[in-house]
Amino acid sequence: MKRKPIVILLSCLIFSTLLVAVLYALSDKAIPERNSFVRNYQPDMVTKSNELDVGYNSYYVAGLVNDNIYLGNAKVPLHLLVTNIQLTDTQHVRLDIRDLENIQVTKVMSLKVDSPYFYLADGLMPGLFRGKIGNWQAERYMYDNAYFNQSIPVGDSSFAIRTKSAVNMEYELGMINNDSPFVKIQYNLLEKQIKGTFCVDGQLNFSKSFNRLVYTYRYRNEYIVFDTDLSLDYRGQTIDTFSVAQIDIEKINSENSRNLKSRPKIINAQSCVSGEWLFIHSALLAKNDNIDALDKFAIIDVYDLKSNSYKLSFQIPNQNGARITQFKIFKNKVLAAIYDRYLVLFDLESQYLNRPDVLTNKK
Amino acid sequence: MKKKLALEIICALFILLFAYAAIMKLLDVQKFTVQIGKSPLLESYANLVAWAIPSIELIIAGMLVWGRFRLTGLYASFTLMSMFTIYIIAILQFSEKIPCSCGGILEDMGWTEHLFFNIGFVLLSVVGIVIYYSEEEKDTLAPA
């Protein structure tokens, strides 16, 4: 081959690289900014205890019962992985549903394990199933004709849900019960700011021991605390000041679908509850955070649900180069987190969560 | 003779790829514009890019059909495919959750698959160019 084509090829390569490089340089890389609030860090709040490579990144924490951790799998809804809390003994289980051949399990089916039952909830089918831990055969056990996109078993035969209302086509919180009228939607809990469903997106949690449901908004500094009759206790505020969702929405006409434009401002990435405490994985930097903190740690802010106040924060470092994808806290003692294909357990110093005491950093 | 056939196949593959991708995008330009608006690299130029990319793809496909422009078309294919490849690498610096908007079945590929698919086509264009030159040499060396 002559020299000329090599020169042309190289020039072409340099041209295309330069073009993308210019685009990259001009793009807004959303360098995180420090905000005006200050976090009250408790450095020895968490200690890593164990780690397990579960082989796939599609596992999620479904429950902890009697020192066994149960992992569901988002890609294989009827597969379950059990491990003891030392993470030394694992067991794969195939879940069964009675009359499975007549059921169309969808990819949104989710698993929750809570003594003495395990629950399978599918909001697209829709279907709600329950079975005994150890027996691993589930069956329909209550009214389940309502569609939903988030769900949590509450008590004996109810499910708290987030659903797209047929009335206004927006997300609402509700409850499925086993007696008439079966489905109750509470229209005043989620407060819309922009048309569509994105601005009220968030995560629904239930604290069994505190007997309260908590919905934490993803794009604004608020969480909603309400009881199992769907009556509002209060709206709590996270420590930042982003009270209005900062998102741009565009519509695809042919699909009549609404889409988020690039990188919406996430405030509360994830949340979970344990007892009277709300744990929020925040996506914001505080005044006393290092500028690269979000690249190295997950920052968890802890709120006291009983007194509606901020308590403390702690950092959990990224593991094996991966960011945290999901976490759950059990009995204020064990933090179980998924990092890509690793399950990592941390011990929580629950004495910091004692009450009453002087709140050092109340907002 | 075999080489000539290989060149024809390479050009046909590119024509198929570009024509398909361009038509899928142009069939629903509004959707493509919204999808491009999600890209942190392209959000400011979504309207321009949404028309420019399929147009360029169609022009290159056209160039590969006619013998006269074929070499230029192969170089252009190489440039465009390497640009897409570098773009993927750049976009992955932001997040893996950014959706692909290549159109049609090409959207179903994951980022890694897409990267290999693109690199494959980049290499294919180089092979095409090498064959093109060797064929040309043969033609000029052949006795009149």
Short mmCIF file of C-alpha atoms in Angstrom, two decimals:
data_model
loop_
_atom_site.label_atom_id
_atom_site.label_comp_id
_atom_site.label_asym_id
_atom_site.label_seq_id
_atom_site.Cartn_x
_atom_site.Cartn_y
_atom_site.Cartn_z
CA MET A 1 0.00 0.00 0.00
CA LYS A 2 1.25 3.43 -0.89
CA ARG A 3 1.87 6.17 1.61
CA LYS A 4 -0.90 8.46 0.42
CA PRO A 5 -3.90 6.42 1.67
CA ILE A 6 -2.33 6.06 5.11
CA VAL A 7 -1.95 9.83 5.30
CA ILE A 8 -5.57 10.33 4.23
CA LEU A 9 -6.85 7.74 6.71
CA LEU A 10 -4.90 9.35 9.51
CA SER A 11 -6.21 12.79 8.60
CA CYS A 12 -9.78 11.43 8.57
CA LEU A 13 -9.23 9.86 11.98
CA ILE A 14 -7.77 13.07 13.38
CA PHE A 15 -10.67 15.06 11.92
CA SER A 16 -13.34 12.84 13.52
CA THR A 17 -11.50 12.72 16.84
CA LEU A 18 -11.15 16.49 16.88
CA LEU A 19 -14.83 17.01 16.10
CA VAL A 20 -15.96 14.79 18.98
CA ALA A 21 -13.31 16.32 21.24
CA VAL A 22 -14.64 19.81 20.49
CA LEU A 23 -18.20 18.66 21.24
CA TYR A 24 -16.96 17.11 24.46
CA ALA A 25 -15.08 20.25 25.46
CA LEU A 26 -18.09 22.46 24.73
CA SER A 27 -20.54 20.21 26.56
CA ASP A 28 -21.77 21.10 29.97
CA LYS A 29 -20.25 18.42 32.15
CA ALA A 30 -22.34 19.39 35.14
CA ILE A 31 -19.43 19.79 37.52
CA PRO A 32 -21.01 19.35 40.93
CA GLU A 33 -21.37 22.48 42.99
CA ARG A 34 -21.26 22.72 46.72
CA ASN A 35 -24.50 23.83 48.28
CA SER A 36 -24.99 26.08 51.28
CA PHE A 37 -26.10 23.41 53.75
CA VAL A 38 -23.70 21.66 56.09
CA ARG A 39 -23.68 17.95 56.85
CA ASN A 40 -23.21 16.55 60.29
CA TYR A 41 -20.87 13.65 59.53
CA GLN A 42 -20.54 10.64 61.75
CA PRO A 43 -17.36 9.05 60.34
CA ASP A 44 -17.59 5.75 62.19
CA MET A 45 -21.27 5.21 61.43
CA VAL A 46 -20.62 2.31 59.03
CA THR A 47 -18.02 -0.45 58.97
CA LYS A 48 -17.78 -2.89 56.11
CA SER A 49 -18.24 -6.44 57.31
CA ASN A 50 -18.59 -8.75 54.32
CA GLU A 51 -18.63 -8.86 50.56
CA LEU A 52 -19.90 -11.41 48.06
CA ASP A 53 -19.59 -11.61 44.29
CA VAL A 54 -23.07 -12.69 43.19
CA GLY A 55 -22.05 -12.96 39.54
CA TYR A 56 -24.64 -10.67 37.97
CA ASN A 57 -25.53 -7.01 38.34
CA SER A 58 -29.27 -7.67 38.19
CA TYR A 59 -29.66 -8.75 41.82
CA TYR A 60 -31.40 -6.54 44.35
CA VAL A 61 -31.92 -6.82 48.10
CA ALA A 62 -35.39 -8.24 48.74
CA GLY A 63 -35.25 -8.75 52.47
CA LEU A 64 -33.45 -9.89 55.60
CA VAL A 65 -35.11 -12.49 57.80
CA ASN A 66 -33.48 -14.45 60.65
CA ASP A 67 -29.93 -13.55 59.59
CA ASN A 68 -30.54 -14.63 56.02
CA ILE A 69 -30.34 -12.15 53.20
CA TYR A 70 -32.65 -12.65 50.22
CA LEU A 71 -31.79 -11.27 46.81
CA GLY A 72 -34.26 -10.98 43.97
CA ASN A 73 -33.18 -10.77 40.35
CA ALA A 74 -34.58 -8.08 38.05
CA LYS A 75 -33.90 -10.12 34.91
CA VAL A 76 -35.15 -13.47 36.22
CA PRO A 77 -38.19 -12.62 38.37
CA LEU A 78 -38.70 -16.14 39.73
CA HIS A 79 -35.11 -16.63 40.82
CA LEU A 80 -33.99 -16.03 44.38
CA LEU A 81 -30.59 -16.11 46.03
CA VAL A 82 -30.32 -16.72 49.78
CA THR A 83 -27.18 -16.12 51.77
CA ASN A 84 -26.39 -16.10 55.44
CA ILE A 85 -25.26 -12.83 56.97
CA GLN A 86 -21.60 -13.94 57.04
CA LEU A 87 -21.99 -14.40 53.25
CA THR A 88 -20.34 -17.80 53.50
CA ASP A 89 -23.27 -19.97 52.42
CA THR A 90 -25.38 -19.22 49.36
CA GLN A 91 -28.28 -21.07 47.87
CA HIS A 92 -30.22 -20.57 44.64
CA VAL A 93 -33.96 -21.03 44.74
CA ARG A 94 -36.50 -21.30 41.95
CA LEU A 95 -39.74 -19.69 43.03
CA ASP A 96 -42.97 -21.26 41.96
CA ILE A 97 -46.39 -19.72 41.48
CA ARG A 98 -49.48 -21.87 41.61
CA ASP A 99 -51.11 -22.08 38.21
CA LEU A 100 -47.98 -20.60 36.63
CA GLU A 101 -48.81 -21.94 33.17
CA ASN A 102 -51.82 -19.61 32.98
CA ILE A 103 -49.91 -16.53 34.11
CA GLN A 104 -47.83 -14.16 32.05
CA VAL A 105 -45.02 -13.03 34.36
CA THR A 106 -43.61 -9.68 33.17
CA LYS A 107 -40.19 -8.18 33.65
CA VAL A 108 -41.43 -5.75 36.30
CA MET A 109 -42.35 -8.50 38.78
CA SER A 110 -40.59 -7.73 42.04
CA LEU A 111 -39.82 -9.79 45.11
CA LYS A 112 -40.00 -8.81 48.75
CA VAL A 113 -39.22 -11.10 51.64
CA ASP A 114 -40.65 -10.32 55.05
CA SER A 115 -41.19 -12.97 57.71
CA PRO A 116 -43.00 -15.31 57.43
CA TYR A 117 -43.85 -14.61 53.79
CA PHE A 118 -42.34 -13.73 50.47
CA TYR A 119 -44.30 -11.54 48.09
CA LEU A 120 -44.28 -11.30 44.32
CA ALA A 121 -45.89 -8.20 42.85
CA ASP A 122 -46.35 -7.55 39.15
CA GLY A 123 -47.90 -4.20 38.28
CA LEU A 124 -48.23 -4.88 34.57
CA MET A 125 -49.90 -8.27 34.75
CA PRO A 126 -51.28 -7.22 37.31
CA GLY A 127 -50.85 -9.80 40.05
CA LEU A 128 -50.04 -10.10 43.75
CA PHE A 129 -48.77 -13.41 45.12
CA ARG A 130 -47.66 -14.63 48.49
CA GLY A 131 -46.00 -17.74 49.79
CA LYS A 132 -44.20 -19.03 52.87
CA ILE A 133 -40.45 -18.62 53.19
CA GLY A 134 -38.86 -22.06 52.76
CA ASN A 135 -41.83 -23.50 50.92
CA TRP A 136 -41.29 -21.12 47.98
CA GLN A 137 -44.63 -21.64 46.35
CA ALA A 138 -46.66 -18.47 45.94
CA GLU A 139 -50.32 -18.06 45.14
CA ARG A 140 -52.85 -15.30 44.62
CA TYR A 141 -54.17 -14.33 48.02
CA MET A 142 -55.96 -11.03 47.66
CA TYR A 143 -57.66 -8.69 45.23
CA ASP A 144 -55.14 -7.89 42.50
CA ASN A 145 -56.84 -6.26 39.54
CA ALA A 146 -55.14 -2.88 39.87
CA TYR A 147 -52.13 -1.74 37.85
CA PHE A 148 -49.19 -0.07 39.56
CA ASN A 149 -45.57 0.90 39.04
CA GLN A 150 -44.36 0.64 42.65
CA SER A 151 -45.67 -1.52 45.44
CA ILE A 152 -45.00 -2.56 49.01
CA PRO A 153 -46.84 -5.18 51.04
CA VAL A 154 -48.41 -3.54 54.09
CA GLY A 155 -49.85 -5.69 56.80
CA ASP A 156 -51.82 -8.84 56.19
CA SER A 157 -53.62 -8.19 52.93
CA SER A 158 -52.88 -4.73 51.60
CA PHE A 159 -50.37 -3.25 49.23
CA ALA A 160 -49.32 0.38 49.13
CA ILE A 161 -48.90 1.37 45.50
CA ARG A 162 -47.92 4.15 43.19
CA THR A 163 -50.06 4.04 40.10
CA LYS A 164 -50.82 6.04 37.01
CA SER A 165 -54.30 7.32 37.61
CA ALA A 166 -56.84 6.67 34.88
CA VAL A 167 -58.54 9.91 35.94
CA ASN A 168 -55.72 12.38 35.31
CA MET A 169 -53.01 10.17 33.76
CA GLU A 170 -50.60 11.24 36.49
CA TYR A 171 -48.83 9.33 39.25
CA GLU A 172 -50.79 8.97 42.47
CA LEU A 173 -50.30 7.04 45.69
CA GLY A 174 -52.87 4.52 46.76
CA MET A 175 -53.65 1.30 48.52
CA ILE A 176 -54.98 -2.05 47.37
CA ASN A 177 -57.06 -3.78 50.04
CA ASN A 178 -58.84 -7.07 50.14
CA ASP A 179 -62.26 -5.62 50.84
CA SER A 180 -64.46 -3.23 48.94
CA PRO A 181 -63.76 -0.75 47.40
CA PHE A 182 -60.43 -2.64 46.95
CA VAL A 183 -58.49 0.27 45.50
CA LYS A 184 -58.17 3.62 47.17
CA ILE A 185 -56.30 6.46 45.50
CA GLN A 186 -55.32 9.50 47.52
CA TYR A 187 -55.08 12.40 45.11
CA ASN A 188 -53.67 15.00 47.50
CA LEU A 189 -50.42 13.24 48.45
CA LEU A 190 -48.27 13.76 45.37
CA GLU A 191 -48.04 17.41 44.33
CA LYS A 192 -47.46 18.10 40.64
CA GLN A 193 -45.13 20.87 39.57
CA ILE A 194 -44.74 20.26 35.85
CA LYS A 195 -47.09 18.35 33.61
CA GLY A 196 -46.43 14.68 33.31
CA THR A 197 -45.16 12.13 35.74
CA PHE A 198 -41.46 12.90 36.06
CA CYS A 199 -41.73 15.78 38.53
CA VAL A 200 -43.39 13.54 41.14
CA ASP A 201 -41.07 10.59 40.59
CA GLY A 202 -39.61 9.11 43.74
CA GLN A 203 -39.42 6.08 45.95
CA LEU A 204 -42.06 4.55 48.19
CA ASN A 205 -40.96 2.94 51.46
CA PHE A 206 -42.74 1.36 54.39
CA SER A 207 -41.52 1.08 57.95
CA LYS A 208 -43.28 -1.81 59.59
CA SER A 209 -42.25 -0.97 63.15
CA PHE A 210 -43.11 2.74 62.77
CA ASN A 211 -46.20 1.82 60.72
CA ARG A 212 -45.75 4.70 58.31
CA LEU A 213 -45.26 5.00 54.56
CA VAL A 214 -42.69 7.43 53.24
CA TYR A 215 -42.46 8.70 49.67
CA THR A 216 -39.22 10.53 48.83
CA TYR A 217 -39.21 12.73 45.74
CA ARG A 218 -36.30 12.23 43.37
CA TYR A 219 -36.16 15.73 41.93
CA ARG A 220 -37.01 17.97 44.89
CA ASN A 221 -36.16 18.32 48.56
CA GLU A 222 -39.23 16.69 50.00
CA TYR A 223 -40.51 13.46 51.48
CA ILE A 224 -44.08 12.64 52.40
CA VAL A 225 -44.94 10.75 55.56
CA PHE A 226 -48.39 9.15 55.67
CA ASP A 227 -50.15 6.31 57.39
CA THR A 228 -51.63 3.11 56.02
CA ASP A 229 -55.04 4.80 55.63
CA LEU A 230 -53.32 7.22 53.26
CA SER A 231 -53.80 10.21 55.50
CA LEU A 232 -50.94 12.66 55.52
CA ASP A 233 -48.80 13.09 58.63
CA TYR A 234 -46.50 15.75 57.26
CA ARG A 235 -44.25 16.75 54.39
CA GLY A 236 -40.62 16.71 55.46
CA GLN A 237 -37.83 18.67 53.86
CA THR A 238 -34.35 17.40 53.06
CA ILE A 239 -31.41 19.62 54.00
CA ASP A 240 -31.01 21.29 50.61
CA THR A 241 -33.14 24.05 49.09
CA PHE A 242 -34.27 22.54 45.77
CA SER A 243 -38.01 22.78 46.30
CA VAL A 244 -38.90 22.80 42.61
CA ALA A 245 -38.02 19.94 40.27
CA GLN A 246 -35.46 21.08 37.70
CA ILE A 247 -36.25 18.94 34.71
CA ASP A 248 -36.92 19.55 31.03
CA ILE A 249 -39.47 17.40 29.31
CA GLU A 250 -39.94 16.87 25.61
CA LYS A 251 -42.63 14.98 23.82
CA ILE A 252 -42.18 12.36 21.09
CA ASN A 253 -45.29 12.94 18.98
CA SER A 254 -45.37 9.59 17.21
CA GLU A 255 -45.29 7.67 20.47
CA ASN A 256 -47.20 10.24 22.48
CA SER A 257 -44.55 9.78 25.13
CA ARG A 258 -42.83 12.32 27.29
CA ASN A 259 -39.07 12.21 27.73
CA LEU A 260 -36.61 13.73 30.11
CA LYS A 261 -33.96 15.86 28.44
CA SER A 262 -30.33 15.31 29.31
CA ARG A 263 -29.35 14.92 32.93
CA PRO A 264 -32.13 16.16 35.19
CA LYS A 265 -31.08 17.54 38.55
CA ILE A 266 -31.36 14.59 40.91
CA ILE A 267 -31.74 15.53 44.56
CA ASN A 268 -32.52 12.24 46.29
CA ALA A 269 -31.11 9.34 44.31
CA GLN A 270 -32.46 6.58 46.56
CA SER A 271 -34.00 6.06 49.94
CA CYS A 272 -34.96 3.43 52.47
CA VAL A 273 -36.46 3.38 55.93
CA SER A 274 -35.61 1.47 59.08
CA GLY A 275 -37.62 1.94 62.24
CA GLU A 276 -38.22 5.66 62.71
CA TRP A 277 -35.37 6.68 60.45
CA LEU A 278 -35.28 7.67 56.83
CA PHE A 279 -32.02 7.11 54.94
CA ILE A 280 -31.55 9.14 51.77
CA HIS A 281 -28.75 8.67 49.29
CA SER A 282 -28.28 12.29 48.30
CA ALA A 283 -26.94 13.45 44.94
CA LEU A 284 -25.88 16.86 46.27
CA LEU A 285 -22.68 18.22 47.77
CA ALA A 286 -22.73 20.06 51.07
CA LYS A 287 -20.55 23.01 52.02
CA ASN A 288 -18.29 20.70 54.01
CA ASP A 289 -17.98 18.03 51.29
CA ASN A 290 -14.92 17.54 49.10
CA ILE A 291 -15.63 18.48 45.51
CA ASP A 292 -14.98 14.91 44.33
CA ALA A 293 -17.00 13.28 47.11
CA LEU A 294 -19.76 12.15 44.76
CA ASP A 295 -17.24 10.23 42.64
CA LYS A 296 -15.89 8.31 45.60
CA PHE A 297 -18.74 7.82 48.05
CA ALA A 298 -22.45 7.46 48.40
CA ILE A 299 -23.53 10.17 50.81
CA ILE A 300 -26.38 9.04 53.05
CA ASP A 301 -28.39 11.58 55.04
CA VAL A 302 -30.41 10.29 57.97
CA TYR A 303 -33.70 11.92 59.00
CA ASP A 304 -35.70 11.37 62.14
CA LEU A 305 -39.23 10.58 61.00
CA LYS A 306 -40.64 10.97 64.49
CA SER A 307 -39.45 14.52 65.03
CA ASN A 308 -39.28 15.53 61.34
CA SER A 309 -35.64 16.59 61.53
CA TYR A 310 -32.23 15.96 60.03
CA LYS A 311 -30.03 13.81 62.23
CA LEU A 312 -26.68 13.00 60.66
CA SER A 313 -24.86 11.89 57.51
CA PHE A 314 -22.35 9.25 56.64
CA GLN A 315 -20.36 8.19 53.58
CA ILE A 316 -20.04 4.72 52.14
CA PRO A 317 -17.11 4.34 49.74
CA ASN A 318 -17.53 2.89 46.25
CA GLN A 319 -16.61 -0.80 46.13
CA ASN A 320 -14.46 -2.51 43.49
CA GLY A 321 -14.69 0.61 41.35
CA ALA A 322 -18.50 0.46 41.26
CA ARG A 323 -21.10 2.87 42.56
CA ILE A 324 -23.88 1.80 44.86
CA THR A 325 -26.95 0.74 42.91
CA GLN A 326 -29.30 -0.18 45.74
CA PHE A 327 -29.24 -0.29 49.52
CA LYS A 328 -31.52 -1.40 52.34
CA ILE A 329 -31.16 -1.05 56.08
CA PHE A 330 -32.48 -3.58 58.56
CA LYS A 331 -33.18 -2.93 62.23
CA ASN A 332 -30.86 0.10 62.19
CA LYS A 333 -28.02 -2.42 62.30
CA VAL A 334 -27.25 -3.93 58.92
CA LEU A 335 -26.80 -2.01 55.71
CA ALA A 336 -27.00 -4.30 52.68
CA ALA A 337 -25.88 -2.68 49.43
CA ILE A 338 -25.52 -3.78 45.84
CA TYR A 339 -22.50 -2.52 43.90
CA ASP A 340 -22.77 -3.81 40.35
CA ARG A 341 -22.38 -7.59 40.88
CA TYR A 342 -21.30 -7.41 44.52
CA LEU A 343 -23.39 -7.65 47.63
CA VAL A 344 -21.63 -5.70 50.38
CA LEU A 345 -22.70 -5.65 54.03
CA PHE A 346 -21.94 -2.91 56.52
CA ASP A 347 -22.50 -2.74 60.26
CA LEU A 348 -24.33 0.36 61.39
CA GLU A 349 -23.47 2.02 64.71
CA SER A 350 -27.02 2.31 65.92
CA GLN A 351 -26.10 4.18 69.11
CA TYR A 352 -25.89 7.32 66.99
CA LEU A 353 -29.56 6.87 66.28
CA ASN A 354 -30.60 7.20 69.88
CA ARG A 355 -33.20 9.64 71.05
CA PRO A 356 -33.61 12.03 72.80
CA ASP A 357 -30.49 14.07 72.42
CA VAL A 358 -29.35 17.49 71.33
CA LEU A 359 -29.67 17.84 67.59
CA THR A 360 -26.39 19.37 66.60
CA ASN A 361 -27.38 20.34 63.13
CA LYS A 362 -31.09 20.76 62.97
CA LYS A 363 -32.11 22.61 59.85
CA MET B 1 -11.65 -11.20 -9.22
CA LYS B 2 -12.28 -12.36 -5.67
CA LYS B 3 -11.03 -9.05 -4.38
CA LYS B 4 -13.41 -7.18 -6.60
CA LEU B 5 -16.29 -9.17 -5.20
CA ALA B 6 -15.13 -8.43 -1.66
CA LEU B 7 -15.10 -4.73 -2.46
CA GLU B 8 -18.61 -4.92 -3.87
CA ILE B 9 -19.82 -6.69 -0.72
CA ILE B 10 -18.17 -4.13 1.56
CA CYS B 11 -19.73 -1.24 -0.36
CA ALA B 12 -23.12 -2.97 -0.34
CA LEU B 13 -22.90 -3.46 3.43
CA PHE B 14 -22.17 0.22 3.95
CA ILE B 15 -24.95 1.28 1.58
CA LEU B 16 -27.36 -0.98 3.42
CA LEU B 17 -26.23 0.26 6.84
CA PHE B 18 -26.33 3.97 6.02
CA ALA B 19 -29.51 3.89 3.96
CA TYR B 20 -31.34 1.89 6.62
CA ALA B 21 -30.12 4.06 9.49
CA ALA B 22 -30.88 7.29 7.64
CA ILE B 23 -34.37 6.27 6.58
CA MET B 24 -35.26 5.06 10.08
CA LYS B 25 -34.17 8.43 11.44
CA LEU B 26 -35.88 10.51 8.79
CA LEU B 27 -39.15 8.60 9.17
CA ASP B 28 -39.48 10.11 12.62
CA VAL B 29 -37.20 13.12 12.75
CA GLN B 30 -39.09 14.62 15.68
CA LYS B 31 -38.40 11.56 17.81
CA PHE B 32 -34.76 11.51 16.73
CA THR B 33 -34.43 15.20 17.68
CA VAL B 34 -35.80 14.53 21.17
CA GLN B 35 -33.48 11.55 21.59
CA ILE B 36 -30.45 13.58 20.52
CA GLY B 37 -31.53 16.29 22.95
CA LYS B 38 -30.84 13.78 25.73
CA SER B 39 -27.19 13.53 24.78
CA PRO B 40 -24.98 15.82 26.84
CA LEU B 41 -22.67 16.23 23.81
CA LEU B 42 -25.36 17.14 21.32
CA GLU B 43 -28.19 18.77 23.25
CA SER B 44 -27.38 22.28 22.00
CA TYR B 45 -27.32 21.24 18.35
CA ALA B 46 -30.11 18.66 18.37
CA ASN B 47 -32.09 20.24 15.51
CA LEU B 48 -29.10 20.62 13.22
CA VAL B 49 -27.66 17.20 13.99
CA ALA B 50 -31.00 15.43 13.58
CA TRP B 51 -31.10 16.49 9.92
CA ALA B 52 -27.35 16.48 9.24
CA ILE B 53 -26.59 12.90 10.30
CA PRO B 54 -29.18 11.13 8.10
CA SER B 55 -28.38 13.48 5.19
CA ILE B 56 -24.68 12.69 5.40
CA GLU B 57 -25.47 8.99 5.69
CA LEU B 58 -27.57 9.13 2.52
CA ILE B 59 -24.93 11.10 0.62
CA ILE B 60 -22.24 8.59 1.56
CA ALA B 61 -24.50 5.68 0.58
CA GLY B 62 -25.00 7.38 -2.78
CA MET B 63 -21.27 7.90 -3.28
CA LEU B 64 -20.61 4.20 -2.71
CA VAL B 65 -22.96 3.26 -5.54
CA TRP B 66 -21.08 5.02 -8.35
CA GLY B 67 -17.55 3.99 -9.27
CA ARG B 68 -16.28 7.55 -9.59
CA PHE B 69 -16.99 8.57 -6.00
CA ARG B 70 -16.45 5.18 -4.45
CA LEU B 71 -13.02 5.90 -2.98
CA THR B 72 -14.19 9.20 -1.50
CA GLY B 73 -17.24 7.36 -0.18
CA LEU B 74 -15.05 4.75 1.52
CA TYR B 75 -12.97 7.46 3.17
CA ALA B 76 -16.16 9.23 4.23
CA SER B 77 -17.53 5.95 5.65
CA PHE B 78 -14.32 5.49 7.57
CA THR B 79 -14.53 9.03 8.94
CA LEU B 80 -18.19 8.78 9.93
CA MET B 81 -17.90 5.36 11.53
CA SER B 82 -14.77 6.33 13.47
CA MET B 83 -16.59 9.49 14.55
CA PHE B 84 -19.53 7.40 15.87
CA THR B 85 -17.08 5.11 17.64
CA ILE B 86 -15.26 7.97 19.34
CA TYR B 87 -18.62 9.52 20.19
CA ILE B 88 -19.64 6.33 22.00
CA ILE B 89 -16.42 6.38 24.00
CA ALA B 90 -17.00 10.05 24.86
CA ILE B 91 -20.64 9.56 25.86
CA LEU B 92 -19.74 6.69 28.16
CA GLN B 93 -17.70 9.18 30.18
CA PHE B 94 -21.00 10.70 31.25
CA SER B 95 -23.28 7.80 32.00
CA GLU B 96 -24.24 4.37 30.72
CA LYS B 97 -27.90 5.24 30.93
CA ILE B 98 -27.92 7.53 27.92
CA PRO B 99 -30.04 5.88 25.26
CA CYS B 100 -28.84 5.14 21.76
CA SER B 101 -30.75 6.75 18.91
CA CYS B 102 -29.33 5.03 15.86
CA GLY B 103 -32.75 4.07 14.56
CA GLY B 104 -34.51 0.78 13.92
CA ILE B 105 -32.98 -2.48 15.09
CA LEU B 106 -29.62 -0.77 15.66
CA GLU B 107 -31.10 0.74 18.84
CA ASP B 108 -31.40 -2.66 20.44
CA MET B 109 -27.66 -3.09 20.80
CA GLY B 110 -25.99 -2.45 24.14
CA TRP B 111 -23.15 0.05 24.34
CA THR B 112 -20.43 -2.60 24.28
CA GLU B 113 -22.00 -4.46 21.37
CA HIS B 114 -22.37 -1.15 19.62
CA LEU B 115 -18.73 -0.32 20.15
CA PHE B 116 -17.61 -3.61 18.58
CA PHE B 117 -20.14 -3.27 15.76
CA ASN B 118 -18.74 0.17 14.92
CA ILE B 119 -15.12 -0.88 15.19
CA GLY B 120 -15.97 -3.75 12.85
CA PHE B 121 -17.30 -1.33 10.26
CA VAL B 122 -14.31 0.99 10.69
CA LEU B 123 -12.00 -1.94 9.93
CA LEU B 124 -14.23 -2.96 7.03
CA SER B 125 -13.85 0.47 5.45
CA VAL B 126 -10.06 0.23 5.78
CA VAL B 127 -10.14 -3.18 4.10
CA GLY B 128 -12.31 -1.66 1.37
CA ILE B 129 -9.83 1.14 0.79
CA VAL B 130 -6.87 -1.28 0.65
CA ILE B 131 -8.66 -3.45 -1.92
CA TYR B 132 -9.64 -0.40 -3.92
CA TYR B 133 -6.02 0.71 -4.25
CA SER B 134 -4.72 -2.75 -5.10
CA GLU B 135 -7.37 -3.14 -7.80
CA GLU B 136 -6.46 0.27 -9.19
CA GLU B 137 -2.80 -0.71 -9.28
CA LYS B 138 -3.65 -3.91 -11.10
CA ASP B 139 -5.69 -1.98 -13.66
CA THR B 140 -2.91 0.48 -14.41
CA LEU B 141 -0.30 -2.28 -14.62
CA ALA B 142 -2.37 -4.37 -16.97
CA PRO B 143 -1.27 -4.21 -20.57
CA ALA B 144 -3.43 -1.98 -22.69
#
